Short mmCIF file of C-alpha atoms and ligand atoms in Angstrom, two decimals:
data_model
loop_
_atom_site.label_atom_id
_atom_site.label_comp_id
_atom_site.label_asym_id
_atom_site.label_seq_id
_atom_site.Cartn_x
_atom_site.Cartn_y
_atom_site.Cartn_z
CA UNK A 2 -24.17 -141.07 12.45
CA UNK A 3 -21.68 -143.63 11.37
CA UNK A 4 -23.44 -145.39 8.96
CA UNK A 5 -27.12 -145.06 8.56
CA UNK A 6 -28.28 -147.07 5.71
CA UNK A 7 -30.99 -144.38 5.19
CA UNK A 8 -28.72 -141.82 5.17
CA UNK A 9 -25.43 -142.71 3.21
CA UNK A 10 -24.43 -139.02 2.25
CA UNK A 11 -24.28 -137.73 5.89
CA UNK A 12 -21.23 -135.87 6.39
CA UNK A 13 -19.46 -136.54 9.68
CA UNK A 14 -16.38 -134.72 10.65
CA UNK A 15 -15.16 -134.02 7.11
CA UNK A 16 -16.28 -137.47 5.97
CA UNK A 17 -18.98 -138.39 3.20
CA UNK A 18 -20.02 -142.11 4.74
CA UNK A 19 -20.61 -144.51 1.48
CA UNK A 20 -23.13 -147.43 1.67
CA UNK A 21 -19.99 -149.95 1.65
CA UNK A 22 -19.31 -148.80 5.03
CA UNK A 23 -22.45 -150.23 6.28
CA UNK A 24 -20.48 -153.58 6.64
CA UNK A 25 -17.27 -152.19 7.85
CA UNK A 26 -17.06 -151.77 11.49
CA UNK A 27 -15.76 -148.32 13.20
CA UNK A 28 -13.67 -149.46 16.26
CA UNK A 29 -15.18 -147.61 19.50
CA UNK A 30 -13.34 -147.28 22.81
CA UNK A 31 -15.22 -148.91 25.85
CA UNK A 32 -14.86 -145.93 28.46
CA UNK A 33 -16.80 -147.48 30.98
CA UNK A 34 -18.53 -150.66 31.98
CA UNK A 35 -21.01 -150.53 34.95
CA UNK A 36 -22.46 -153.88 36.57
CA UNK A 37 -26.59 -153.50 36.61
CA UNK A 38 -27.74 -156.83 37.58
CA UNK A 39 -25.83 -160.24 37.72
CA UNK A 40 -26.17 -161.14 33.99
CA UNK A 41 -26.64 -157.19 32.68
CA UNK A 42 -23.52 -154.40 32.09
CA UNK A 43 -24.00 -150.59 30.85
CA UNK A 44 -21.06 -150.38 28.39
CA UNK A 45 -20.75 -146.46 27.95
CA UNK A 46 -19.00 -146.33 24.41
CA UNK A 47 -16.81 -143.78 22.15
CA UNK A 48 -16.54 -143.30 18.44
CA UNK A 49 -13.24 -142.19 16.89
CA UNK A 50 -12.37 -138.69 15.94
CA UNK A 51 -15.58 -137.16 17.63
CA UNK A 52 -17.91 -139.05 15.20
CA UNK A 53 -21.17 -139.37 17.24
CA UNK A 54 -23.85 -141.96 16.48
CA UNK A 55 -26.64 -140.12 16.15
CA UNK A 56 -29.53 -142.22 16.32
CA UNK A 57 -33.27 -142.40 16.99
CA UNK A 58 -34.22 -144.00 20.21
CA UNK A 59 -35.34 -147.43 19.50
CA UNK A 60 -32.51 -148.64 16.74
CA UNK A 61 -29.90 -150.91 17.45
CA UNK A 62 -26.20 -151.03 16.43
CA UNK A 63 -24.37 -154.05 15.93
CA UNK A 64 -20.92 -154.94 18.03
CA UNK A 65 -18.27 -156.84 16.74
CA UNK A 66 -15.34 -158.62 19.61
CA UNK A 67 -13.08 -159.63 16.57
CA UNK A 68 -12.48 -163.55 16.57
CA UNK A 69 -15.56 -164.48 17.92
CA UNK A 70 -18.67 -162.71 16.20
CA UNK A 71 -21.29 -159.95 16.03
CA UNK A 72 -24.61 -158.78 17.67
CA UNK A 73 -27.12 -156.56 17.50
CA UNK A 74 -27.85 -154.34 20.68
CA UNK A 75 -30.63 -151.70 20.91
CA UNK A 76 -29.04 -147.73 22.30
CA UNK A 77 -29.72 -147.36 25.69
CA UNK A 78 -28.84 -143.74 26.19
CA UNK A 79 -30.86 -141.11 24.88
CA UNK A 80 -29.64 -139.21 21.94
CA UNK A 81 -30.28 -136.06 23.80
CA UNK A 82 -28.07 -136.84 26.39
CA UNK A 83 -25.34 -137.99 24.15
CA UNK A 84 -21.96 -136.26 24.98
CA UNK A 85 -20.36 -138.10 22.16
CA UNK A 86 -20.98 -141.45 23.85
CA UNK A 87 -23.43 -144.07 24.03
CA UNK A 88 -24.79 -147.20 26.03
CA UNK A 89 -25.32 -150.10 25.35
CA UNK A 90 -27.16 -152.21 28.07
CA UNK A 91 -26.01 -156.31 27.25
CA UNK A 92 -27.22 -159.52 28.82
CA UNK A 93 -24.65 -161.84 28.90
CA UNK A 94 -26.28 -165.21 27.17
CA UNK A 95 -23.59 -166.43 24.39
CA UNK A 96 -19.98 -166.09 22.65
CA UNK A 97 -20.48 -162.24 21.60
CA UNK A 98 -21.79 -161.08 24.85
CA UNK A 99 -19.73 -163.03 27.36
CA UNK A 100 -16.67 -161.78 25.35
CA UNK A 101 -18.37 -158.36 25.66
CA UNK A 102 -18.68 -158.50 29.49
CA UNK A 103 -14.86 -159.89 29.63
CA UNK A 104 -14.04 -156.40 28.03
CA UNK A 105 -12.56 -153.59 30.25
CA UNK A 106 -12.34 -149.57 30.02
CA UNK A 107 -9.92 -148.77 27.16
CA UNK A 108 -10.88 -152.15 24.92
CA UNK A 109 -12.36 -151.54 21.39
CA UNK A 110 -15.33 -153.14 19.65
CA UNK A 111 -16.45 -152.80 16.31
CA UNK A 112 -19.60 -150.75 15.56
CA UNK A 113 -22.14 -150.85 12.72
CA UNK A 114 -25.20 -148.50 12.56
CA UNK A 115 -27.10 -147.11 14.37
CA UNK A 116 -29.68 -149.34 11.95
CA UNK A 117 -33.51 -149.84 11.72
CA UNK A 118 -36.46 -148.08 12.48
CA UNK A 119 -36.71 -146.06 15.67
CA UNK A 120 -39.83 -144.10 17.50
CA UNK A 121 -41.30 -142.05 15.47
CA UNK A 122 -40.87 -139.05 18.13
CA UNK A 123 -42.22 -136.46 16.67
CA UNK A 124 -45.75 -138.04 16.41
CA UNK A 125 -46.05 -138.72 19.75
CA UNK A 126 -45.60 -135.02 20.64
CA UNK A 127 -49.03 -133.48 22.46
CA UNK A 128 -49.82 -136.91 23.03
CA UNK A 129 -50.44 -138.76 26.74
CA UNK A 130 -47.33 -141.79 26.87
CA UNK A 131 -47.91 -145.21 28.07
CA UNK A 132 -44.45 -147.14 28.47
CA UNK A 133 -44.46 -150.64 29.26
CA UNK A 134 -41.29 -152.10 29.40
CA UNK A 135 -40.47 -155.40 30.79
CA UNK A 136 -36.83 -157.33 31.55
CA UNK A 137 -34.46 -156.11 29.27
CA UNK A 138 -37.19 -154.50 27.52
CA UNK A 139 -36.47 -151.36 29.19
CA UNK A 140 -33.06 -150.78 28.13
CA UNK A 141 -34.22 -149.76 24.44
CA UNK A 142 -37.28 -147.80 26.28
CA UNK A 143 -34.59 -145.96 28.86
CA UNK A 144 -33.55 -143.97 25.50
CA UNK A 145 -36.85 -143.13 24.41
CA UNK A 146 -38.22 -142.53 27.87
CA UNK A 147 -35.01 -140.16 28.55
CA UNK A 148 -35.38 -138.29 25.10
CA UNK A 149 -39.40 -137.54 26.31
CA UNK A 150 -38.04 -136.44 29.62
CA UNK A 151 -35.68 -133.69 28.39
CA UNK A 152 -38.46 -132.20 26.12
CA UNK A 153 -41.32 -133.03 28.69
CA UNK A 154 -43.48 -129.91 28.28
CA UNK A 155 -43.95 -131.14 24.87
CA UNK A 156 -45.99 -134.42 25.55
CA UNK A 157 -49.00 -135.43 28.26
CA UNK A 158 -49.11 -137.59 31.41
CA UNK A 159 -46.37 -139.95 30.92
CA UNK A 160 -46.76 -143.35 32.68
CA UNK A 161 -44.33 -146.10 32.81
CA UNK A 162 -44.85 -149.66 33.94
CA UNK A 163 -42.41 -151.79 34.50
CA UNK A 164 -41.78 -155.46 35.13
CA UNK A 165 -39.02 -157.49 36.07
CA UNK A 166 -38.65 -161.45 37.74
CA UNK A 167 -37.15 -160.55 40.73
CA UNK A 168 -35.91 -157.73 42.81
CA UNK A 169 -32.30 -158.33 41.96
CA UNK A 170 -33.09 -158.05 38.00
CA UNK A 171 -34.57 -154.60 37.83
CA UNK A 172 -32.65 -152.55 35.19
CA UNK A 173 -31.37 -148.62 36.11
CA UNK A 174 -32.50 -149.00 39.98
CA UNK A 175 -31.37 -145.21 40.17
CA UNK A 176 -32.53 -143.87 37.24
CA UNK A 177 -35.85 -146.22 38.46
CA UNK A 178 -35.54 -144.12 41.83
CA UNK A 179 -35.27 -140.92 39.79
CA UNK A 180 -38.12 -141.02 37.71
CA UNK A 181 -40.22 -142.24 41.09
CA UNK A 182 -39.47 -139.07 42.82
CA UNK A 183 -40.54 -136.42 39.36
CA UNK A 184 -44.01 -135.25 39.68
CA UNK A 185 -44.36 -135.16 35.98
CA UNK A 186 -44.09 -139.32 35.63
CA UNK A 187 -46.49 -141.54 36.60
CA UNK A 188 -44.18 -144.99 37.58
CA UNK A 189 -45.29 -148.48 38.65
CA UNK A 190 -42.63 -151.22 39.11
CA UNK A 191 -43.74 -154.82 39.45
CA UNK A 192 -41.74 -157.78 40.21
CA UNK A 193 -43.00 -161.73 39.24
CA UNK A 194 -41.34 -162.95 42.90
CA UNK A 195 -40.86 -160.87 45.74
CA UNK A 196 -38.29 -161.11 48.25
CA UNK A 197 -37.52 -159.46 51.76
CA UNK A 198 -35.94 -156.42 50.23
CA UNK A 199 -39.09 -155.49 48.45
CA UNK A 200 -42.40 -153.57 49.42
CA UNK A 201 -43.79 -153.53 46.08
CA UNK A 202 -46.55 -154.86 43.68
CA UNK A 203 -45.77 -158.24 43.35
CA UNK A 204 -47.05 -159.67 39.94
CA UNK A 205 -46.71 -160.03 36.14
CA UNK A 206 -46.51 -156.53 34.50
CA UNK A 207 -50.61 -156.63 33.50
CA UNK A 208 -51.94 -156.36 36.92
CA UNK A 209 -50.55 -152.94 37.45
CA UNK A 210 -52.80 -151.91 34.59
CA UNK A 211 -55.56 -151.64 36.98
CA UNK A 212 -54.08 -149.20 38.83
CA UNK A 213 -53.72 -146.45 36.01
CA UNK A 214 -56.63 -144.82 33.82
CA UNK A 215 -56.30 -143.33 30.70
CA UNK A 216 -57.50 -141.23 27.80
CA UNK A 217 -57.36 -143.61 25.03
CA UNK A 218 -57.92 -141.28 22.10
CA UNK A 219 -54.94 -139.51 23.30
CA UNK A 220 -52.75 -142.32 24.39
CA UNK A 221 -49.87 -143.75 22.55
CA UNK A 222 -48.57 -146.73 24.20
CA UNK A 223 -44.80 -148.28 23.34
CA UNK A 224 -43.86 -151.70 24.60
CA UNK A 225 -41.08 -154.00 24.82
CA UNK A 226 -40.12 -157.14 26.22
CA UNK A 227 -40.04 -160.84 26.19
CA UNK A 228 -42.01 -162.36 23.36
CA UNK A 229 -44.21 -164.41 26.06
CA UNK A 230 -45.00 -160.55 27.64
CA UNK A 231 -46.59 -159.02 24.09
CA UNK A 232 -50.13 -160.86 23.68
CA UNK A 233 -50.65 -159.97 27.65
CA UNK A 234 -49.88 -156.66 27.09
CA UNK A 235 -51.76 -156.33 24.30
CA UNK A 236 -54.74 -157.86 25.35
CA UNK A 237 -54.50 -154.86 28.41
CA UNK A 238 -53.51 -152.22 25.72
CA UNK A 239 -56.85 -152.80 23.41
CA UNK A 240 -58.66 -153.77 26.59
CA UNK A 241 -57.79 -149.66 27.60
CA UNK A 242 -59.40 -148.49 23.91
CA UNK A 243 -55.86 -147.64 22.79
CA UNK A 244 -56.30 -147.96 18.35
CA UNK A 245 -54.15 -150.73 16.83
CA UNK A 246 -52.27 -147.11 15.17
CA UNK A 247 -51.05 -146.46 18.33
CA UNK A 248 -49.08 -148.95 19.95
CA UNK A 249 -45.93 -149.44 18.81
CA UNK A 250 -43.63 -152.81 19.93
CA UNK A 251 -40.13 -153.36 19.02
CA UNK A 252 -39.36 -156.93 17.46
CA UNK A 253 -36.67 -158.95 18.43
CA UNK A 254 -35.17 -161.59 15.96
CA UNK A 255 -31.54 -163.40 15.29
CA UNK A 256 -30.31 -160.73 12.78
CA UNK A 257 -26.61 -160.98 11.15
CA UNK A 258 -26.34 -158.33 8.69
CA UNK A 259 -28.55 -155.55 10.08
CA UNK A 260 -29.27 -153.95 6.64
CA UNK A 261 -31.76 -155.82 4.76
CA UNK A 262 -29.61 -158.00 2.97
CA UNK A 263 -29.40 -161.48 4.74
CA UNK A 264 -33.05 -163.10 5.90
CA UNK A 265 -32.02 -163.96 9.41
CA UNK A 266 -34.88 -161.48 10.36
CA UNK A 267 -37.88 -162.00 8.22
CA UNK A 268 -41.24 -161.65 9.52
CA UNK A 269 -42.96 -163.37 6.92
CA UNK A 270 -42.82 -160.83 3.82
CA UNK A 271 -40.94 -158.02 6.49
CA UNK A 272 -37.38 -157.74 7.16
CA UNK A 273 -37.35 -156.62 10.91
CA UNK A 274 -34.02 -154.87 10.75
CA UNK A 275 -35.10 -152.50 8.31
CA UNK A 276 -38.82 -152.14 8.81
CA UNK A 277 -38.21 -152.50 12.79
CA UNK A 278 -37.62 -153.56 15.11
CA UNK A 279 -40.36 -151.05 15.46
CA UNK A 280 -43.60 -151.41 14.16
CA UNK A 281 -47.40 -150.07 15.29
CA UNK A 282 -49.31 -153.04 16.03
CA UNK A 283 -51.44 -151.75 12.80
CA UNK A 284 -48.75 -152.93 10.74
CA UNK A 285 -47.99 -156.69 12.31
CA UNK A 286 -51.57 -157.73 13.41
CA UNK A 287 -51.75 -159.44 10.29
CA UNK A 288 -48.27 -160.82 9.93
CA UNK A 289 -48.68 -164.66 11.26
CA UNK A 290 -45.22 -164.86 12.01
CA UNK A 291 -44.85 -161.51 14.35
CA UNK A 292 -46.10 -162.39 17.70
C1 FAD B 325 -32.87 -155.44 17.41
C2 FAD B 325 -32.27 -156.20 18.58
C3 FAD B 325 -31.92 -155.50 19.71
C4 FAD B 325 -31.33 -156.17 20.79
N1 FAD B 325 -30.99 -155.44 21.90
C5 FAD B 325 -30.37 -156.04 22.91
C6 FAD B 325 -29.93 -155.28 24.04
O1 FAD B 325 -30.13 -154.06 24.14
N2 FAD B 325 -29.28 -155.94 25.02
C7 FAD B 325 -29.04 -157.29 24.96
O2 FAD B 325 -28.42 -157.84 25.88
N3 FAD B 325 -29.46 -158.03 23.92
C8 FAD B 325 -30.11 -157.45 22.89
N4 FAD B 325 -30.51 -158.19 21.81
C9 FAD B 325 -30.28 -159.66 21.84
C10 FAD B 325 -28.84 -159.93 21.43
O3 FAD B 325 -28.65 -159.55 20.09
C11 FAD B 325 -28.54 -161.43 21.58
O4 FAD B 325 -28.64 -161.80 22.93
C12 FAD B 325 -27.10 -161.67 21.11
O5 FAD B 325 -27.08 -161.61 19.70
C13 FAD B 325 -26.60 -163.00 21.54
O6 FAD B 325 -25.31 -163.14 20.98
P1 FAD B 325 -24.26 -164.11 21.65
O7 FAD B 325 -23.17 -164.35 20.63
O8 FAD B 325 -23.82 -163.61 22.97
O9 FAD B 325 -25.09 -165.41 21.88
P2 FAD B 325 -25.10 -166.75 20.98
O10 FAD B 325 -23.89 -167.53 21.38
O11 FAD B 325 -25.29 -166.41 19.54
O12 FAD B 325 -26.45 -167.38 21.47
C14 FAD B 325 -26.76 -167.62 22.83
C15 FAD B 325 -28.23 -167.93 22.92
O13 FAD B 325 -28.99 -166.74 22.63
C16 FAD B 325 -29.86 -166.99 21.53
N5 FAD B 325 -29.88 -165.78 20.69
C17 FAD B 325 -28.90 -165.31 19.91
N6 FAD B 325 -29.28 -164.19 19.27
C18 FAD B 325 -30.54 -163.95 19.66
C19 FAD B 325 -31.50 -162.96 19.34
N7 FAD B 325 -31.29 -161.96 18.48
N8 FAD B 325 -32.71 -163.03 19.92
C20 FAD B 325 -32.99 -164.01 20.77
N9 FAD B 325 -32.13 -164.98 21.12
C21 FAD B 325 -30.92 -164.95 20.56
C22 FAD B 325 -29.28 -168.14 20.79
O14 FAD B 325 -30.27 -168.87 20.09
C23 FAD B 325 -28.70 -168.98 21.94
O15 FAD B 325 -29.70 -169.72 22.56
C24 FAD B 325 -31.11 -157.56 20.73
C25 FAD B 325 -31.47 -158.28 19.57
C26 FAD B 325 -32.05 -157.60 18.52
C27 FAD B 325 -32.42 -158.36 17.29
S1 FES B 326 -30.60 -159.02 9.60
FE1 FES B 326 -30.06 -159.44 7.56
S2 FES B 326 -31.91 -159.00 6.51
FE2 FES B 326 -32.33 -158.38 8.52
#
């Protein structure tokens, strides 16, 4: 942990971490960059002097490329699989991220975090998992969805559904191709337009909702996506008998400082960055600005 805001007195390597340091970046090595679609890079990161990040799947760290600004990017990589490292999976879309996907193997960025509210994991032990990721949406899921994997004896069916636009814009195709062949996961992959490489459902992510069944009473369902994909989703989610309790969706909004402190984020009375970017549905339902 380099600087968890909930968590100041964590010892790393020798170090006591004081809240100050939640604004000052630690300088991580890029090790590797790996192209994933034409506007999406993995960036597999290090920490200094074998700090490690130690986060919760769903929170989000912000980068710093010095001279031209900051950003806030979910972990990609599951903390179980950590080795020290960590992913980041970035769409390139402005000044930070362009920068980012300029940067080679052996260029540093600055890191703040890991920050916000992750999955509560341990709750969703026992239960049956509903995943449904869509876009970009899967790269904070990947984390979660990875973590659940490497402890799978502990949880239910797990069933993932997955959308993307096109063919060409589906995120992890191996790790996609992985998961398809594990008896133990349930996957459906959608894709809004079709093309001659693919022999799959073609279709926003809600139609392949009619091809599962579930028990709702023991069904916790986690989505993420584009803000245009959550009342769909939802609408399928409560359709299924799944309680308000137990679906959780992570929040996107412009955040700067990541810690509670600035505004940028606030869902009307709710600072996303702190209270998120995870919340059960119970909690935003009534929240006018949330969805
Ligand atoms: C909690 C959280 C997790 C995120 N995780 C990821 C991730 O894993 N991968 C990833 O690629 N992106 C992620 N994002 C979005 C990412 O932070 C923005 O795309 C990034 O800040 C854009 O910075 P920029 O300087 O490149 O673009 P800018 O030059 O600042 O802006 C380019 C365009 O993107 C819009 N924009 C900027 N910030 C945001 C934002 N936060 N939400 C929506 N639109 C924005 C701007 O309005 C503008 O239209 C996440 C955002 C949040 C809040
Ligand atoms: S990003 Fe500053 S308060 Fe949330």
């Amino acid at each position: 942990m380099i600087a968890n805001y909930k968590n100041p007195t964590t010892s790393l390597a020798g170090q006591t971490l004081e809240e100050e340091k939640l604004y000052l970046p630690v300088l991580a090595r890029i090790e590797r960059t790996r192209p994933m679609t034409a506007l999406e890079k993995l960036f597999t990161l290090e920490l200094p002097d074998g700090m490690t990040l130690d986060h919760r799947p769903g929170q989000f760290v912000e980068v710093s490329i010095f001279g031209v600004g900051e950003a806030p990017i979910s972990i990609s990589s599951s903390p179980s699989r950590s080795n020290g490292n960590f992913e980041l999976c970035v769409r390139q879309v402005g000044d930070v991220t362009s920068a980012l996907h300029r940067m080679e193997p052996g260029d540093k960025v600055g890191i703040r975090g890991p920050f916000g509210r992750g999955f509560p994991f341990e709750k969703f032990r026992g239960k049956d998992l509903l995943f449904a990721p869509g876009g970009l949406g899967l790269a904070p899921l990947r984390s979660l969805i990875n973590q659940v994997i490497d402890e799978r004896a502990t949880f239910g069916r797990v069933i993932i559904l997955y959308g993307a636009r096109s063919p060409s814009e589906l995120l992890f195709k191996e790790e996609l191709a992985e998961w398809a062949k594990r008896d133990d996961l349930e996957l459906h992959v959608t894709v809004d337009r079709g093309d001659e490489t693919w022999s799959g459902n073609v279709g926003v992510i809600t139609t392949l909702f009619k091809k599962i069944s579930i028990y709702p009473r023991n069904t916790v369902a986690v989505t993420c996506g584009p803000p245009v994909m959550y009342r769909f989703v939802l609408m399928e989610l409560l359709g299924k008998g799944i309680s308000n309790g137990n679906i959780y969706l992570s929040l996107e909004r412009h955040m700067k400082c990541g810690v509670g402190k600035c505004g940028h984020c606030q869902i009307n009375h709710v600072y996303a960055c702190q209270s998120g970017p995870v919340f059960p549905y119970s909690e935003i339902m009534g929240l006018e600005e949330a969805l």
